[in-house]
Amino acid sequence: MKINPIINPNIARSYQANSSRSVTSPQKPNAGRDEVTFSAEALSFKKSLQEAREAVETRTPEEKNRIDAIKVAVQNGTYSVSSEDIADRILSSVLGSR
């Protein structure tokens, strides 16, 4: 097996200079304590999620009953919507009228 010689001697010198240095990490004032910071986007998401949960919790009993009935119908495979109703909803959302 033949190993090609290093063409550029500066590469070897650079490696030797860097390998002789000892690497140490700077000491933190609160060594042993972790710190977590959240981005503005994460805080905004948290607020939106909380508002969504509150909206679900503030539903009227009639709304909850209707949602439960729809869930049961979907699970049983008996929930169906007519294609005319779907088309009407699509058109009303596109045209801006309800």
Short mmCIF file of N, CA and C in Angstrom, two decimals, residues 1-97:
data_model
loop_
_atom_site.label_atom_id
_atom_site.label_comp_id
_atom_site.label_asym_id
_atom_site.label_seq_id
_atom_site.Cartn_x
_atom_site.Cartn_y
_atom_site.Cartn_z
N MET A 1 0.86 -1.17 0.00
CA MET A 1 0.00 0.00 0.00
C MET A 1 0.90 1.22 0.00
N LYS A 2 0.59 2.15 -0.89
CA LYS A 2 1.38 3.36 -0.99
C LYS A 2 0.56 4.55 -0.54
N ILE A 3 1.08 5.38 0.32
CA ILE A 3 0.42 6.59 0.78
C ILE A 3 1.09 7.76 0.10
N ASN A 4 0.28 8.58 -0.54
CA ASN A 4 0.83 9.74 -1.24
C ASN A 4 1.31 10.78 -0.22
N PRO A 5 2.42 11.41 -0.52
CA PRO A 5 2.93 12.42 0.41
C PRO A 5 2.05 13.67 0.39
N ILE A 6 2.10 14.44 1.47
CA ILE A 6 1.37 15.70 1.55
C ILE A 6 2.05 16.68 0.61
N ILE A 7 1.28 17.23 -0.30
CA ILE A 7 1.84 18.13 -1.30
C ILE A 7 2.13 19.49 -0.70
N ASN A 8 1.20 20.00 0.12
CA ASN A 8 1.36 21.33 0.69
C ASN A 8 1.83 21.19 2.13
N PRO A 9 3.05 21.64 2.45
CA PRO A 9 3.55 21.50 3.82
C PRO A 9 2.80 22.39 4.81
N ASN A 10 2.10 23.41 4.33
CA ASN A 10 1.35 24.29 5.22
C ASN A 10 0.17 23.56 5.87
N ILE A 11 -0.35 22.58 5.19
CA ILE A 11 -1.47 21.81 5.74
C ILE A 11 -1.01 21.07 6.98
N ALA A 12 0.13 20.43 6.91
CA ALA A 12 0.65 19.68 8.06
C ALA A 12 0.96 20.63 9.21
N ARG A 13 1.57 21.77 8.93
CA ARG A 13 1.88 22.74 9.99
C ARG A 13 0.61 23.25 10.65
N SER A 14 -0.39 23.54 9.84
CA SER A 14 -1.66 24.03 10.38
C SER A 14 -2.31 22.98 11.27
N TYR A 15 -2.28 21.74 10.85
CA TYR A 15 -2.86 20.67 11.65
C TYR A 15 -2.11 20.52 12.97
N GLN A 16 -0.80 20.53 12.90
CA GLN A 16 0.00 20.38 14.12
C GLN A 16 -0.24 21.54 15.09
N ALA A 17 -0.36 22.75 14.57
CA ALA A 17 -0.58 23.91 15.42
C ALA A 17 -1.94 23.81 16.10
N ASN A 18 -2.95 23.38 15.37
CA ASN A 18 -4.30 23.27 15.93
C ASN A 18 -4.44 22.09 16.88
N SER A 19 -3.72 21.01 16.64
CA SER A 19 -3.86 19.85 17.50
C SER A 19 -3.15 20.03 18.83
N SER A 20 -2.18 20.94 18.89
CA SER A 20 -1.47 21.16 20.15
C SER A 20 -2.26 22.05 21.11
N ARG A 21 -3.25 22.77 20.59
CA ARG A 21 -4.07 23.64 21.45
C ARG A 21 -5.04 22.79 22.26
N SER A 22 -5.26 23.19 23.48
CA SER A 22 -6.27 22.49 24.28
C SER A 22 -7.57 23.27 24.16
N VAL A 23 -8.63 22.54 24.00
CA VAL A 23 -9.94 23.16 23.83
C VAL A 23 -10.66 23.12 25.17
N THR A 24 -11.06 24.28 25.64
CA THR A 24 -11.82 24.36 26.89
C THR A 24 -13.07 25.17 26.63
N SER A 25 -14.10 24.82 27.32
CA SER A 25 -15.34 25.57 27.18
C SER A 25 -15.38 26.65 28.24
N PRO A 26 -15.91 27.80 27.90
CA PRO A 26 -15.99 28.88 28.88
C PRO A 26 -16.93 28.51 30.02
N GLN A 27 -16.59 28.95 31.22
CA GLN A 27 -17.43 28.68 32.38
C GLN A 27 -18.60 29.64 32.41
N LYS A 28 -19.75 29.11 32.66
CA LYS A 28 -20.95 29.92 32.76
C LYS A 28 -21.16 30.30 34.23
N PRO A 29 -21.75 31.46 34.47
CA PRO A 29 -21.96 31.85 35.86
C PRO A 29 -22.91 30.92 36.60
N ASN A 30 -23.86 30.33 35.90
CA ASN A 30 -24.84 29.42 36.52
C ASN A 30 -24.54 27.98 36.10
N ALA A 31 -23.32 27.54 36.30
CA ALA A 31 -22.95 26.19 35.89
C ALA A 31 -23.87 25.18 36.57
N GLY A 32 -24.36 24.23 35.80
CA GLY A 32 -25.24 23.22 36.34
C GLY A 32 -26.72 23.55 36.19
N ARG A 33 -27.04 24.74 35.72
CA ARG A 33 -28.45 25.12 35.54
C ARG A 33 -28.72 25.27 34.05
N ASP A 34 -29.80 24.70 33.60
CA ASP A 34 -30.23 24.86 32.22
C ASP A 34 -31.16 26.04 32.10
N GLU A 35 -31.16 26.64 30.95
CA GLU A 35 -32.04 27.78 30.71
C GLU A 35 -32.74 27.59 29.38
N VAL A 36 -34.02 27.87 29.34
CA VAL A 36 -34.81 27.73 28.13
C VAL A 36 -35.41 29.07 27.78
N THR A 37 -35.30 29.44 26.52
CA THR A 37 -35.96 30.65 26.03
C THR A 37 -36.81 30.27 24.84
N PHE A 38 -37.96 30.91 24.72
CA PHE A 38 -38.88 30.62 23.63
C PHE A 38 -38.90 31.79 22.65
N SER A 39 -39.04 31.45 21.39
CA SER A 39 -39.09 32.48 20.36
C SER A 39 -40.46 33.16 20.39
N ALA A 40 -40.55 34.29 19.72
CA ALA A 40 -41.82 35.01 19.64
C ALA A 40 -42.87 34.17 18.92
N GLU A 41 -42.44 33.40 17.92
CA GLU A 41 -43.37 32.54 17.19
C GLU A 41 -43.93 31.45 18.11
N ALA A 42 -43.08 30.89 18.96
CA ALA A 42 -43.55 29.85 19.88
C ALA A 42 -44.54 30.41 20.89
N LEU A 43 -44.26 31.61 21.39
CA LEU A 43 -45.19 32.23 22.34
C LEU A 43 -46.51 32.57 21.67
N SER A 44 -46.45 33.02 20.41
CA SER A 44 -47.68 33.32 19.67
C SER A 44 -48.48 32.04 19.44
N PHE A 45 -47.79 30.94 19.11
CA PHE A 45 -48.47 29.67 18.91
C PHE A 45 -49.13 29.20 20.19
N LYS A 46 -48.43 29.36 21.31
CA LYS A 46 -48.99 28.96 22.60
C LYS A 46 -50.27 29.74 22.90
N LYS A 47 -50.25 31.04 22.61
CA LYS A 47 -51.42 31.88 22.86
C LYS A 47 -52.59 31.44 21.96
N SER A 48 -52.30 31.17 20.68
CA SER A 48 -53.34 30.73 19.75
C SER A 48 -53.93 29.40 20.18
N LEU A 49 -53.07 28.50 20.62
CA LEU A 49 -53.55 27.19 21.07
C LEU A 49 -54.43 27.33 22.30
N GLN A 50 -54.05 28.21 23.21
CA GLN A 50 -54.84 28.43 24.41
C GLN A 50 -56.20 29.02 24.06
N GLU A 51 -56.22 29.97 23.12
CA GLU A 51 -57.49 30.57 22.69
C GLU A 51 -58.38 29.53 22.03
N ALA A 52 -57.80 28.63 21.25
CA ALA A 52 -58.58 27.57 20.60
C ALA A 52 -59.18 26.63 21.64
N ARG A 53 -58.39 26.30 22.65
CA ARG A 53 -58.92 25.43 23.71
C ARG A 53 -60.06 26.10 24.45
N GLU A 54 -59.92 27.40 24.72
CA GLU A 54 -60.98 28.12 25.41
C GLU A 54 -62.24 28.19 24.55
N ALA A 55 -62.08 28.33 23.24
CA ALA A 55 -63.23 28.37 22.34
C ALA A 55 -63.98 27.05 22.37
N VAL A 56 -63.25 25.95 22.43
CA VAL A 56 -63.88 24.63 22.49
C VAL A 56 -64.61 24.47 23.82
N GLU A 57 -64.01 24.95 24.88
CA GLU A 57 -64.61 24.80 26.20
C GLU A 57 -65.85 25.66 26.40
N THR A 58 -65.99 26.74 25.63
CA THR A 58 -67.12 27.65 25.81
C THR A 58 -68.27 27.37 24.86
N ARG A 59 -68.31 26.19 24.29
CA ARG A 59 -69.43 25.84 23.41
C ARG A 59 -70.68 25.61 24.23
N THR A 60 -71.80 25.94 23.60
CA THR A 60 -73.09 25.72 24.26
C THR A 60 -73.41 24.23 24.29
N PRO A 61 -74.30 23.81 25.17
CA PRO A 61 -74.68 22.38 25.21
C PRO A 61 -75.26 21.90 23.87
N GLU A 62 -75.98 22.78 23.18
CA GLU A 62 -76.55 22.38 21.88
C GLU A 62 -75.44 22.11 20.87
N GLU A 63 -74.40 22.98 20.87
CA GLU A 63 -73.28 22.78 19.95
C GLU A 63 -72.54 21.49 20.29
N LYS A 64 -72.33 21.23 21.57
CA LYS A 64 -71.64 20.01 21.98
C LYS A 64 -72.44 18.77 21.57
N ASN A 65 -73.75 18.82 21.74
CA ASN A 65 -74.59 17.68 21.35
C ASN A 65 -74.54 17.44 19.86
N ARG A 66 -74.57 18.51 19.07
CA ARG A 66 -74.52 18.38 17.61
C ARG A 66 -73.18 17.80 17.18
N ILE A 67 -72.09 18.27 17.79
CA ILE A 67 -70.76 17.76 17.46
C ILE A 67 -70.65 16.29 17.84
N ASP A 68 -71.17 15.93 19.00
CA ASP A 68 -71.13 14.53 19.42
C ASP A 68 -71.93 13.64 18.48
N ALA A 69 -73.07 14.14 18.03
CA ALA A 69 -73.90 13.36 17.09
C ALA A 69 -73.17 13.16 15.77
N ILE A 70 -72.48 14.19 15.30
CA ILE A 70 -71.72 14.07 14.06
C ILE A 70 -70.57 13.08 14.24
N LYS A 71 -69.88 13.13 15.37
CA LYS A 71 -68.78 12.19 15.63
C LYS A 71 -69.27 10.75 15.60
N VAL A 72 -70.41 10.51 16.23
CA VAL A 72 -70.96 9.15 16.25
C VAL A 72 -71.34 8.70 14.85
N ALA A 73 -71.95 9.58 14.08
CA ALA A 73 -72.36 9.23 12.72
C ALA A 73 -71.14 8.94 11.84
N VAL A 74 -70.06 9.71 12.02
CA VAL A 74 -68.84 9.47 11.24
C VAL A 74 -68.24 8.12 11.63
N GLN A 75 -68.19 7.83 12.93
CA GLN A 75 -67.63 6.56 13.38
C GLN A 75 -68.45 5.37 12.89
N ASN A 76 -69.76 5.54 12.82
CA ASN A 76 -70.64 4.46 12.35
C ASN A 76 -70.67 4.36 10.83
N GLY A 77 -70.18 5.37 10.15
CA GLY A 77 -70.22 5.37 8.69
C GLY A 77 -71.56 5.82 8.13
N THR A 78 -72.38 6.45 8.96
CA THR A 78 -73.71 6.87 8.51
C THR A 78 -73.79 8.36 8.22
N TYR A 79 -72.69 9.09 8.43
CA TYR A 79 -72.70 10.54 8.18
C TYR A 79 -72.53 10.78 6.69
N SER A 80 -73.43 11.56 6.13
CA SER A 80 -73.31 11.90 4.71
C SER A 80 -73.80 13.33 4.49
N VAL A 81 -73.20 13.96 3.53
CA VAL A 81 -73.57 15.31 3.15
C VAL A 81 -73.85 15.29 1.66
N SER A 82 -74.93 15.92 1.26
CA SER A 82 -75.25 15.91 -0.16
C SER A 82 -74.27 16.79 -0.93
N SER A 83 -74.04 16.40 -2.16
CA SER A 83 -73.10 17.16 -3.00
C SER A 83 -73.63 18.56 -3.26
N GLU A 84 -74.95 18.74 -3.26
CA GLU A 84 -75.53 20.08 -3.45
C GLU A 84 -75.19 20.99 -2.27
N ASP A 85 -75.24 20.45 -1.06
CA ASP A 85 -74.88 21.24 0.12
C ASP A 85 -73.41 21.66 0.07
N ILE A 86 -72.55 20.74 -0.36
CA ILE A 86 -71.13 21.06 -0.47
C ILE A 86 -70.92 22.16 -1.51
N ALA A 87 -71.57 22.02 -2.66
CA ALA A 87 -71.42 23.02 -3.72
C ALA A 87 -71.94 24.38 -3.26
N ASP A 88 -73.08 24.39 -2.55
CA ASP A 88 -73.62 25.65 -2.04
C ASP A 88 -72.65 26.33 -1.08
N ARG A 89 -72.04 25.55 -0.20
CA ARG A 89 -71.08 26.12 0.76
C ARG A 89 -69.83 26.66 0.06
N ILE A 90 -69.36 25.93 -0.95
CA ILE A 90 -68.19 26.39 -1.69
C ILE A 90 -68.50 27.69 -2.41
N LEU A 91 -69.63 27.73 -3.08
CA LEU A 91 -69.99 28.94 -3.81
C LEU A 91 -70.22 30.12 -2.87
N SER A 92 -70.85 29.88 -1.76
CA SER A 92 -71.11 30.98 -0.82
C SER A 92 -69.80 31.51 -0.23
N SER A 93 -68.83 30.64 0.00
CA SER A 93 -67.55 31.12 0.54
C SER A 93 -66.76 31.86 -0.53
N VAL A 94 -66.87 31.44 -1.79
CA VAL A 94 -66.16 32.12 -2.86
C VAL A 94 -66.79 33.46 -3.17
N LEU A 95 -68.11 33.50 -3.17
CA LEU A 95 -68.83 34.74 -3.49
C LEU A 95 -68.94 35.67 -2.30
N GLY A 96 -68.62 35.18 -1.11
CA GLY A 96 -68.63 36.03 0.08
C GLY A 96 -69.98 36.18 0.72
N SER A 97 -70.95 35.40 0.35
CA SER A 97 -72.27 35.48 0.99
C SER A 97 -72.53 34.19 1.74
#
